[in-house]
Tab-separated table of C-alpha atoms in Angstrom:
chain	number	residue	atom	x	y	z
A	1	UNK	CA	-27.796	146.765	92.592
A	2	UNK	CA	-28.785	143.693	91.886
A	3	UNK	CA	-30.410	141.783	89.027
A	4	UNK	CA	-32.348	138.245	90.160
A	5	UNK	CA	-29.849	136.232	88.480
A	6	UNK	CA	-27.630	137.557	90.955
A	7	UNK	CA	-25.314	139.752	88.743
A	8	UNK	CA	-24.448	142.813	88.965
A	9	UNK	CA	-26.188	146.253	86.616
A	10	UNK	CA	-24.435	148.437	88.122
A	11	UNK	CA	-21.020	149.203	90.452
A	12	UNK	CA	-20.328	152.312	92.463
A	13	UNK	CA	-24.096	153.899	91.123
A	14	UNK	CA	-22.484	153.366	87.553
A	15	UNK	CA	-24.705	151.411	84.589
A	16	UNK	CA	-22.274	147.863	84.165
A	17	UNK	CA	-22.941	148.149	80.747
A	18	UNK	CA	-21.795	152.079	80.251
A	19	UNK	CA	-18.881	150.509	81.898
A	20	UNK	CA	-17.721	147.884	79.794
A	21	UNK	CA	-18.762	150.142	76.744
A	22	UNK	CA	-15.667	152.825	78.094
A	23	UNK	CA	-13.640	149.810	78.566
A	24	UNK	CA	-13.652	149.370	74.416
A	25	UNK	CA	-14.163	152.658	73.826
A	26	UNK	CA	-10.809	153.569	75.496
A	27	UNK	CA	-8.737	150.492	74.905
A	28	UNK	CA	-9.476	150.967	71.119
A	29	UNK	CA	-7.558	154.099	72.305
A	30	UNK	CA	-5.445	153.378	73.851
A	31	UNK	CA	-3.834	150.409	71.422
A	32	UNK	CA	-4.189	153.518	68.237
A	33	UNK	CA	-1.990	156.400	70.770
A	34	UNK	CA	0.442	153.107	70.577
A	35	UNK	CA	1.750	151.375	68.118
A	36	UNK	CA	5.034	150.602	67.875
A	37	UNK	CA	4.559	149.396	71.792
A	38	UNK	CA	1.484	147.146	70.491
A	39	UNK	CA	3.559	146.190	68.141
A	40	UNK	CA	6.489	144.975	71.091
A	41	UNK	CA	4.857	143.769	74.034
A	42	UNK	CA	1.208	142.929	73.172
A	43	UNK	CA	1.979	138.947	73.265
A	44	UNK	CA	4.533	139.858	75.891
A	45	UNK	CA	7.616	140.759	76.634
A	46	UNK	CA	10.265	138.087	74.719
A	47	UNK	CA	11.723	135.449	77.111
A	48	UNK	CA	9.029	136.789	80.816
A	49	UNK	CA	7.073	133.935	82.583
A	50	UNK	CA	3.926	135.463	81.376
A	51	UNK	CA	5.588	138.258	79.228
A	52	UNK	CA	6.526	140.432	81.607
A	53	UNK	CA	8.823	141.091	83.787
A	54	UNK	CA	7.471	140.975	87.354
A	55	UNK	CA	3.773	139.484	87.284
A	56	UNK	CA	2.249	142.437	88.819
A	57	UNK	CA	2.483	144.565	85.092
A	58	UNK	CA	0.027	142.593	83.929
A	59	UNK	CA	-2.896	144.161	86.429
A	60	UNK	CA	-2.532	147.216	84.899
A	61	UNK	CA	-5.747	147.952	83.258
A	62	UNK	CA	-4.874	148.764	79.957
A	63	UNK	CA	-4.912	146.183	77.233
A	64	UNK	CA	-0.853	145.939	77.257
A	65	UNK	CA	1.859	147.561	79.736
A	66	UNK	CA	2.543	150.972	78.867
A	67	UNK	CA	6.185	150.595	77.434
A	68	UNK	CA	8.033	153.468	79.129
A	69	UNK	CA	10.990	155.170	76.879
A	70	UNK	CA	11.964	157.631	80.218
A	71	UNK	CA	10.804	159.673	83.275
A	72	UNK	CA	11.570	163.294	84.427
A	73	UNK	CA	10.077	165.272	88.209
A	74	UNK	CA	6.443	164.211	87.692
A	75	UNK	CA	6.067	162.866	83.935
A	76	UNK	CA	6.418	159.623	81.570
A	77	UNK	CA	6.775	159.399	78.516
A	78	UNK	CA	6.078	155.692	76.260
A	79	UNK	CA	8.015	154.129	73.275
A	80	UNK	CA	5.423	156.449	71.383
A	81	UNK	CA	5.816	159.605	72.680
A	82	UNK	CA	2.948	160.032	74.587
A	83	UNK	CA	3.827	162.037	77.724
A	84	UNK	CA	1.760	161.337	80.631
A	85	UNK	CA	1.928	162.691	83.498
A	86	UNK	CA	2.311	160.823	86.342
A	87	UNK	CA	1.074	160.876	89.643
A	88	UNK	CA	1.212	156.887	90.023
A	89	UNK	CA	4.555	157.886	90.354
A	90	UNK	CA	5.911	153.942	91.537
A	91	UNK	CA	3.044	153.116	93.706
A	92	UNK	CA	5.573	155.797	96.244
A	93	UNK	CA	8.858	154.144	95.383
A	94	UNK	CA	9.570	157.763	93.176
A	95	UNK	CA	6.955	159.714	95.411
A	96	UNK	CA	9.844	162.173	94.958
A	97	UNK	CA	10.063	162.938	91.538
A	98	UNK	CA	11.389	160.475	89.249
A	99	UNK	CA	15.613	161.126	89.483
A	100	UNK	CA	15.242	164.282	91.903
A	101	UNK	CA	18.766	166.239	90.741
A	102	UNK	CA	19.782	165.154	94.473
A	103	UNK	CA	19.635	162.292	94.144
A	104	UNK	CA	21.171	161.841	90.068
A	105	UNK	CA	23.707	163.428	91.013
A	106	UNK	CA	24.379	161.269	94.036
A	107	UNK	CA	24.152	158.530	92.407
A	108	UNK	CA	26.597	159.641	89.430
A	109	UNK	CA	29.339	160.614	91.871
A	110	UNK	CA	28.945	157.177	93.849
A	111	UNK	CA	29.049	154.848	90.505
A	112	UNK	CA	32.401	155.618	90.374
A	113	UNK	CA	33.416	154.979	94.137
A	114	UNK	CA	32.024	151.539	94.101
A	115	UNK	CA	28.040	149.896	94.332
A	116	UNK	CA	28.360	147.154	97.183
A	117	UNK	CA	30.693	146.481	99.120
A	118	UNK	CA	29.476	145.699	102.769
A	119	UNK	CA	31.427	147.542	104.570
A	120	UNK	CA	30.272	151.549	104.717
A	121	UNK	CA	31.543	154.544	103.356
A	122	UNK	CA	31.635	157.781	104.667
A	123	UNK	CA	28.114	158.514	104.215
A	124	UNK	CA	26.744	156.191	106.618
A	125	UNK	CA	28.213	159.039	108.954
A	126	UNK	CA	25.786	161.471	108.100
A	127	UNK	CA	23.144	158.391	108.124
A	128	UNK	CA	22.702	157.632	111.183
A	129	UNK	CA	21.234	160.878	112.585
A	130	UNK	CA	19.601	162.357	109.898
A	131	UNK	CA	17.465	159.168	110.586
A	132	UNK	CA	17.054	159.455	114.441
A	133	UNK	CA	16.826	163.427	113.834
A	134	UNK	CA	13.997	163.126	111.456
A	135	UNK	CA	11.338	159.888	112.509
A	136	UNK	CA	12.723	160.119	116.658
A	137	UNK	CA	14.099	156.723	117.640
A	138	UNK	CA	17.895	156.537	118.500
A	139	UNK	CA	18.894	153.147	116.828
A	140	UNK	CA	18.267	152.111	112.359
A	141	UNK	CA	19.500	149.511	110.486
A	142	UNK	CA	19.535	149.613	106.416
A	143	UNK	CA	17.299	146.673	104.676
A	144	UNK	CA	16.683	146.889	100.646
A	145	UNK	CA	12.345	146.368	100.649
A	146	UNK	CA	10.008	147.995	102.954
A	147	UNK	CA	9.610	143.835	103.371
A	148	UNK	CA	12.951	142.748	104.515
A	149	UNK	CA	12.737	145.505	107.020
A	150	UNK	CA	9.464	144.378	108.548
A	151	UNK	CA	10.013	140.424	108.932
A	152	UNK	CA	13.449	141.384	110.639
A	153	UNK	CA	11.929	143.706	112.324
A	154	UNK	CA	9.274	141.443	114.150
A	155	UNK	CA	12.398	138.955	114.040
A	156	UNK	CA	13.526	141.344	116.970
A	157	UNK	CA	9.886	141.555	118.598
A	158	UNK	CA	9.929	137.841	119.008
A	159	UNK	CA	13.057	137.671	120.128
A	160	UNK	CA	13.359	140.538	122.864
A	161	UNK	CA	9.391	139.367	124.114
A	162	UNK	CA	9.876	134.920	123.357
A	163	UNK	CA	5.974	135.454	122.009
A	164	UNK	CA	5.076	134.276	118.629
A	165	UNK	CA	2.177	135.837	117.514
A	166	UNK	CA	1.598	138.821	115.885
A	167	UNK	CA	-1.529	141.072	115.833
A	168	UNK	CA	-2.552	142.895	112.413
A	169	UNK	CA	-5.093	144.900	110.820
A	170	UNK	CA	-7.311	143.697	107.880
A	171	UNK	CA	-6.909	144.675	104.260
A	172	UNK	CA	-3.980	146.036	105.396
A	173	UNK	CA	-0.431	145.571	103.937
A	174	UNK	CA	3.109	145.441	104.614
A	175	UNK	CA	4.544	143.990	101.108
A	176	UNK	CA	5.073	140.313	101.107
A	177	UNK	CA	5.136	139.380	105.279
A	178	UNK	CA	4.250	136.092	105.175
A	179	UNK	CA	2.268	137.328	108.683
A	180	UNK	CA	0.720	139.322	107.529
A	181	UNK	CA	-1.006	137.735	104.326
A	182	UNK	CA	-4.178	136.944	106.532
A	183	UNK	CA	-8.287	138.783	106.301
A	184	UNK	CA	-11.008	137.994	108.504
A	185	UNK	CA	-13.997	136.803	105.849
A	186	UNK	CA	-17.439	136.442	107.361
A	187	UNK	CA	-15.599	137.584	110.949
A	188	UNK	CA	-12.798	134.009	110.208
A	189	UNK	CA	-8.960	134.704	110.374
A	190	UNK	CA	-7.838	132.758	106.663
A	191	UNK	CA	-5.190	132.704	104.747
A	192	UNK	CA	-5.588	135.385	102.515
A	193	UNK	CA	-6.731	134.725	98.901
A	194	UNK	CA	-4.834	134.079	95.626
A	195	UNK	CA	-1.498	133.286	98.218
A	196	UNK	CA	0.646	130.761	95.519
A	197	UNK	CA	2.206	127.570	96.167
A	198	UNK	CA	1.099	128.742	100.728
A	199	UNK	CA	0.710	125.950	102.630
A	200	UNK	CA	0.424	127.030	106.372
A	201	UNK	CA	-1.852	127.712	107.946
A	202	UNK	CA	-0.955	131.606	108.786
A	203	UNK	CA	-3.337	132.594	111.618
A	204	UNK	CA	-2.383	129.824	113.617
A	205	UNK	CA	0.814	132.764	114.208
A	206	UNK	CA	-0.730	135.996	113.203
A	207	UNK	CA	-3.890	136.832	114.988
A	208	UNK	CA	-6.357	139.952	112.581
A	209	UNK	CA	-8.986	142.523	113.192
A	210	UNK	CA	-10.007	145.410	112.030
A	211	UNK	CA	-8.919	148.453	111.678
A	212	UNK	CA	-10.088	151.095	114.303
A	213	UNK	CA	-12.554	148.768	116.669
A	214	UNK	CA	-10.889	148.742	119.928
A	215	UNK	CA	-12.949	146.422	121.375
A	216	UNK	CA	-11.348	144.152	118.824
A	217	UNK	CA	-8.127	145.151	119.861
A	218	UNK	CA	-8.187	144.770	123.962
A	219	UNK	CA	-9.458	140.725	123.433
A	220	UNK	CA	-7.116	140.099	121.567
A	221	UNK	CA	-3.654	141.340	123.382
A	222	UNK	CA	-5.116	140.475	126.617
A	223	UNK	CA	-4.190	136.849	126.285
A	224	UNK	CA	-0.480	138.768	126.397
A	225	UNK	CA	0.787	136.451	123.329
A	226	UNK	CA	1.023	138.743	121.002
A	227	UNK	CA	5.046	139.998	120.673
A	228	UNK	CA	4.114	142.538	118.354
A	229	UNK	CA	0.829	144.668	115.979
A	230	UNK	CA	2.726	145.271	112.931
A	231	UNK	CA	0.329	148.759	112.121
A	232	UNK	CA	-0.106	152.040	108.725
A	233	UNK	CA	-1.131	154.377	110.686
A	234	UNK	CA	-3.975	155.008	107.207
A	235	UNK	CA	-4.779	151.816	105.910
A	236	UNK	CA	-3.622	152.595	102.251
A	237	UNK	CA	-3.388	149.670	99.889
A	238	UNK	CA	-7.525	149.212	98.842
A	239	UNK	CA	-9.162	152.399	99.294
A	240	UNK	CA	-7.946	154.071	102.524
A	241	UNK	CA	-9.137	154.018	105.644
A	242	UNK	CA	-7.926	156.758	108.411
A	243	UNK	CA	-8.399	155.982	112.022
A	244	UNK	CA	-10.368	157.010	113.498
A	245	UNK	CA	-9.952	160.450	116.572
A	246	UNK	CA	-9.039	158.187	119.664
A	247	UNK	CA	-7.385	155.058	117.713
A	248	UNK	CA	-3.474	155.796	117.337
A	249	UNK	CA	-3.754	156.739	121.249
A	250	UNK	CA	-5.886	153.203	121.899
A	251	UNK	CA	-3.233	150.889	120.809
A	252	UNK	CA	0.161	152.586	122.556
A	253	UNK	CA	-2.107	151.619	125.596
A	254	UNK	CA	-3.200	148.814	125.015
A	255	UNK	CA	0.495	146.541	123.595
A	256	UNK	CA	1.793	148.955	126.823
A	257	UNK	CA	-0.774	147.744	129.221
A	258	UNK	CA	0.249	144.108	127.699
A	259	UNK	CA	3.201	144.029	126.981
A	260	UNK	CA	3.380	144.577	123.078
A	261	UNK	CA	5.451	145.762	121.029
A	262	UNK	CA	4.112	148.147	117.967
A	263	UNK	CA	5.305	148.634	114.821
A	264	UNK	CA	4.258	151.658	112.369
A	265	UNK	CA	5.405	150.646	108.995
A	266	UNK	CA	5.382	153.704	107.228
A	267	UNK	CA	6.019	153.455	102.824
A	268	UNK	CA	2.963	155.000	101.811
A	269	UNK	CA	1.924	156.949	104.550
A	270	UNK	CA	5.570	158.763	104.610
A	271	UNK	CA	3.542	161.458	101.937
A	272	UNK	CA	1.555	163.157	105.019
A	273	UNK	CA	5.292	164.898	106.186
A	274	UNK	CA	9.012	165.131	107.036
A	275	UNK	CA	8.725	162.825	109.345
A	276	UNK	CA	5.467	160.472	108.301
A	277	UNK	CA	2.298	159.848	110.251
A	278	UNK	CA	4.478	159.466	113.557
A	279	UNK	CA	6.013	162.816	113.851
A	280	UNK	CA	3.223	164.176	113.150
A	281	UNK	CA	0.512	162.746	115.174
A	282	UNK	CA	3.517	161.930	117.997
A	283	UNK	CA	2.361	157.577	117.646
A	284	UNK	CA	5.810	157.257	119.370
A	285	UNK	CA	6.293	153.456	118.050
A	286	UNK	CA	8.882	150.702	119.078
A	287	UNK	CA	9.669	149.663	115.590
A	288	UNK	CA	9.093	152.675	112.777
A	289	UNK	CA	9.244	151.287	108.912
A	290	UNK	CA	10.452	152.784	105.367
A	291	UNK	CA	10.841	151.334	103.062
A	292	UNK	CA	9.692	152.712	98.802
A	293	UNK	CA	10.866	156.472	98.481
A	294	UNK	CA	13.266	156.803	101.580
A	295	UNK	CA	15.996	156.527	98.470
A	296	UNK	CA	14.908	158.678	95.702
A	297	UNK	CA	13.205	155.213	93.898
A	298	UNK	CA	17.104	153.421	94.331
A	299	UNK	CA	15.631	149.984	96.040
A	300	UNK	CA	16.297	151.155	100.305
A	301	UNK	CA	14.268	151.164	103.398
A	302	UNK	CA	15.473	151.876	106.727
A	303	UNK	CA	13.784	149.962	110.280
A	304	UNK	CA	14.724	152.091	113.200
A	305	UNK	CA	13.397	150.471	117.361
A	306	UNK	CA	13.498	152.772	120.359
A	307	UNK	CA	16.270	152.333	123.444
A	308	UNK	CA	14.494	149.604	125.558
A	309	UNK	CA	13.930	147.814	122.068
A	310	UNK	CA	17.638	148.203	121.460
A	311	UNK	CA	18.033	147.314	125.062
A	312	UNK	CA	16.232	143.979	125.170
A	313	UNK	CA	17.635	142.914	121.689
A	314	UNK	CA	21.431	143.474	123.012
A	315	UNK	CA	20.866	141.383	126.074
A	316	UNK	CA	19.446	138.443	123.939
A	317	UNK	CA	21.778	138.909	120.956
A	318	UNK	CA	24.310	138.201	124.288
A	319	UNK	CA	23.113	135.504	125.591
A	320	UNK	CA	21.707	132.940	121.935
A	321	UNK	CA	23.806	130.916	120.703
A	322	UNK	CA	26.259	131.964	117.823
A	323	UNK	CA	25.463	131.848	114.182
A	324	UNK	CA	23.241	133.465	111.769
A	325	UNK	CA	20.308	135.030	112.797
A	326	UNK	CA	18.285	134.521	109.819
A	327	UNK	CA	18.620	138.541	109.438
A	328	UNK	CA	20.638	140.636	106.186
A	329	UNK	CA	21.104	140.599	102.395
A	330	UNK	CA	24.260	140.723	101.264
A	331	UNK	CA	22.923	143.868	98.510
A	332	UNK	CA	21.869	145.531	102.547
A	333	UNK	CA	23.297	148.925	103.533
A	334	UNK	CA	25.162	148.772	100.502
A	335	UNK	CA	27.484	152.322	99.691
A	336	UNK	CA	24.796	153.504	96.517
A	337	UNK	CA	21.605	153.541	99.760
A	338	UNK	CA	24.170	155.753	101.924
A	339	UNK	CA	24.261	158.045	99.143
A	340	UNK	CA	21.241	158.580	97.679
A	341	UNK	CA	19.680	158.232	101.235
A	342	UNK	CA	21.582	161.424	102.461
A	343	UNK	CA	20.932	163.391	98.996
A	344	UNK	CA	16.795	162.554	100.053
A	345	UNK	CA	16.504	163.384	103.176
A	346	UNK	CA	19.269	166.470	103.681
A	347	UNK	CA	17.959	167.367	100.576
A	348	UNK	CA	14.898	166.030	98.894
A	349	UNK	CA	12.029	165.766	101.930
A	350	UNK	CA	12.262	169.139	103.278
A	351	UNK	CA	9.878	170.885	105.182
A	352	UNK	CA	9.244	173.893	101.953
A	353	UNK	CA	8.501	170.342	99.554
A	354	UNK	CA	6.281	168.822	101.882
A	355	UNK	CA	4.344	172.263	102.283
A	356	UNK	CA	3.585	172.852	98.288
A	357	UNK	CA	2.846	168.294	98.058
A	358	UNK	CA	0.266	168.976	100.584
A	359	UNK	CA	-0.887	172.013	99.022
A	360	UNK	CA	-1.418	170.719	95.580
A	361	UNK	CA	-3.027	167.893	97.501
A	362	UNK	CA	-5.658	169.506	98.994
A	363	UNK	CA	-6.815	171.341	95.621
A	364	UNK	CA	-6.709	167.702	93.907
A	365	UNK	CA	-9.090	166.543	96.390
A	366	UNK	CA	-10.791	169.516	96.795
A	367	UNK	CA	-11.720	169.637	92.973
A	368	UNK	CA	-12.122	165.400	92.536
A	369	UNK	CA	-14.905	166.325	95.553
A	370	UNK	CA	-16.614	169.068	93.435
A	371	UNK	CA	-16.676	166.611	90.385
A	372	UNK	CA	-18.315	163.567	92.291
A	373	UNK	CA	-20.916	166.477	93.244
A	374	UNK	CA	-21.580	167.582	90.076
A	375	UNK	CA	-22.215	164.482	89.292
A	376	UNK	CA	-24.022	163.576	92.542
A	377	UNK	CA	-21.762	160.028	92.239
A	378	UNK	CA	-22.439	157.813	95.367
A	379	UNK	CA	-18.171	158.156	95.575
A	380	UNK	CA	-15.896	160.252	97.433
A	381	UNK	CA	-11.813	161.218	98.095
A	382	UNK	CA	-9.762	160.383	100.823
A	383	UNK	CA	-5.924	161.901	101.622
A	384	UNK	CA	-3.262	161.201	103.921
A	385	UNK	CA	-1.050	164.899	102.720
A	386	UNK	CA	0.125	164.442	99.788
A	387	UNK	CA	-1.685	160.901	98.985
A	388	UNK	CA	-5.111	161.524	97.668
A	389	UNK	CA	-7.723	158.370	96.513
A	390	UNK	CA	-10.792	159.114	94.965
A	391	UNK	CA	-12.850	156.283	96.667
A	392	UNK	CA	-15.858	154.760	93.745
A	393	UNK	CA	-18.709	153.960	96.826
A	394	UNK	CA	-19.818	156.666	99.885
A	395	UNK	CA	-17.182	157.261	103.127
A	396	UNK	CA	-15.677	157.461	104.490
A	397	UNK	CA	-14.009	153.366	105.295
A	398	UNK	CA	-13.662	152.780	108.939
A	399	UNK	CA	-12.112	149.596	107.779
A	400	UNK	CA	-10.341	146.578	105.848
A	401	UNK	CA	-14.107	144.628	105.175
A	402	UNK	CA	-15.900	147.780	104.272
A	403	UNK	CA	-12.733	149.196	102.438
A	404	UNK	CA	-12.978	146.307	100.478
A	405	UNK	CA	-16.710	146.400	99.765
A	406	UNK	CA	-15.512	149.411	98.228
A	407	UNK	CA	-13.706	148.210	95.238
A	408	UNK	CA	-15.484	147.746	92.420
A	409	UNK	CA	-12.532	146.838	90.360
A	410	UNK	CA	-14.018	146.711	86.074
A	411	UNK	CA	-15.505	150.479	87.080
A	412	UNK	CA	-11.936	151.430	88.902
A	413	UNK	CA	-10.715	149.622	85.832
A	414	UNK	CA	-12.063	151.586	82.578
A	415	UNK	CA	-11.361	154.782	84.690
A	416	UNK	CA	-8.163	154.325	84.682
A	417	UNK	CA	-7.518	153.820	81.519
A	418	UNK	CA	-9.836	156.289	80.654
A	419	UNK	CA	-7.718	158.833	81.954
A	420	UNK	CA	-4.175	157.866	79.849
A	421	UNK	CA	-5.875	158.479	77.371
A	422	UNK	CA	-6.116	162.097	79.052
A	423	UNK	CA	-2.849	161.819	78.843
A	424	UNK	CA	-2.891	160.641	83.258
A	425	UNK	CA	-1.390	158.384	84.344
A	426	UNK	CA	-2.545	157.104	88.627
A	427	UNK	CA	-1.550	154.293	90.696
A	428	UNK	CA	-3.420	150.656	89.268
A	429	UNK	CA	-4.312	148.766	91.891
A	430	UNK	CA	-6.604	150.787	93.341
A	431	UNK	CA	-7.281	154.699	92.589
A	432	UNK	CA	-4.248	156.064	94.608
A	433	UNK	CA	-2.460	159.984	93.157
A	434	UNK	CA	0.194	161.059	94.966
A	435	UNK	CA	2.031	164.495	94.454
A	436	UNK	CA	5.300	164.625	94.854
A	437	UNK	CA	7.658	167.843	94.752
A	438	UNK	CA	7.912	167.910	90.491
A	439	UNK	CA	4.218	168.305	90.238
A	440	UNK	CA	2.700	170.504	88.783
A	441	UNK	CA	-0.163	173.456	89.782
A	442	UNK	CA	-1.276	172.737	86.104
A	443	UNK	CA	-1.006	168.562	85.947
A	444	UNK	CA	-3.059	169.069	89.629
A	445	UNK	CA	-5.604	171.091	86.530
A	446	UNK	CA	-5.300	168.085	83.833
A	447	UNK	CA	-6.069	166.313	86.669
A	448	UNK	CA	-9.435	167.388	87.412
A	449	UNK	CA	-10.255	168.177	83.684
A	450	UNK	CA	-9.648	164.866	82.486
A	451	UNK	CA	-11.687	163.072	86.313
A	452	UNK	CA	-14.465	165.847	85.055
A	453	UNK	CA	-15.109	164.331	81.500
A	454	UNK	CA	-14.124	160.699	82.572
A	455	UNK	CA	-17.575	161.415	85.160
A	456	UNK	CA	-19.578	163.210	82.547
A	457	UNK	CA	-20.304	159.932	80.239
A	458	UNK	CA	-19.980	157.546	83.212
A	459	UNK	CA	-22.905	159.458	84.323
A	460	UNK	CA	-24.014	161.362	81.238
């Protein structure tokens, strides 16, 4: 609903005045509960540009960042002693809980043996076969972030195909890989709004189409100039968009028909199961990328390639001129990563843990949907495995443009702060909630109850 001057009078079916009122009252309650934090950080952390060590810490909707004292399992405690049930979990970095015991033991053990030395440890002997068995691809490399892993995979794709362009889906998220920072605005490919210091036209080497649009995919690939399609199995970093039935089959068929390689980035959709969305739904990519939670919270990522791609890349390396490939970072493939990845793969990312996570995620999905139905809100819930989102718009959504339109920052910010005041933390940039192996049924019930209390205030 809009007024005659074009300003919004309601957002997500909620009066804007009520949203502003909620944000103000909940902001005051947040400050009152955190006098120590307010004294220390409300004017910014000293010495840091913008008052924070990383700029996105200012993007949390709370009046000032929560200053964490400790985190364990699926809860964090701030320096004022406030305990929060944590469903953000480092935006997937701690998807399996904070400091899972097997990972903590591996860190302690490796700390006495050295943290980095540009050589493999015995744990590396186990990692390769574990990755092969878990994710299906035969050849792997270790990096430090999913951004790195995606970037390196795309370099290999361009090397072996001799093609320059990549294809991305509108609304995608693949870290800070330059070529993926494109969007469709009014149907036209443009650089993503808000990029800092980017003077290049990224659309020169990247094509962008809508997710779930098979006709647009076929048209974009027909010229056979695309080296690789980089795709999340589910769009996850705004409002969640699930794949239409048959979309991934069409994606794989069309890429093969046009000699285009397919990269599946599972950094968020690893919530689906022990082998990710890829294993559960048989996607069969040429490249597989996983970052964030693969080492239980220690910075690490992996990228795998098919036997065919590996053979083509080996042949390319035999003929290219000598010199640095431009891929790799000194701290990648260090022994701390090996130790924590091994512990995570062997003892944390188990079928039993995923069964528990999925069970509680289903309960959360049903509970949030029940609240939405009770108050007749024009919202919906989306889920991929242990990852759940409430979306303040009707659904389901089918593409990135719809996801962008569904995003309601003012309303979502008010809800987030209100949930914090009721002891619940969810992801700051969207409405994502993760279930970890450490999450309890009582925590899920408290989240549903808190969401219901906030919804009641908004819908009153």
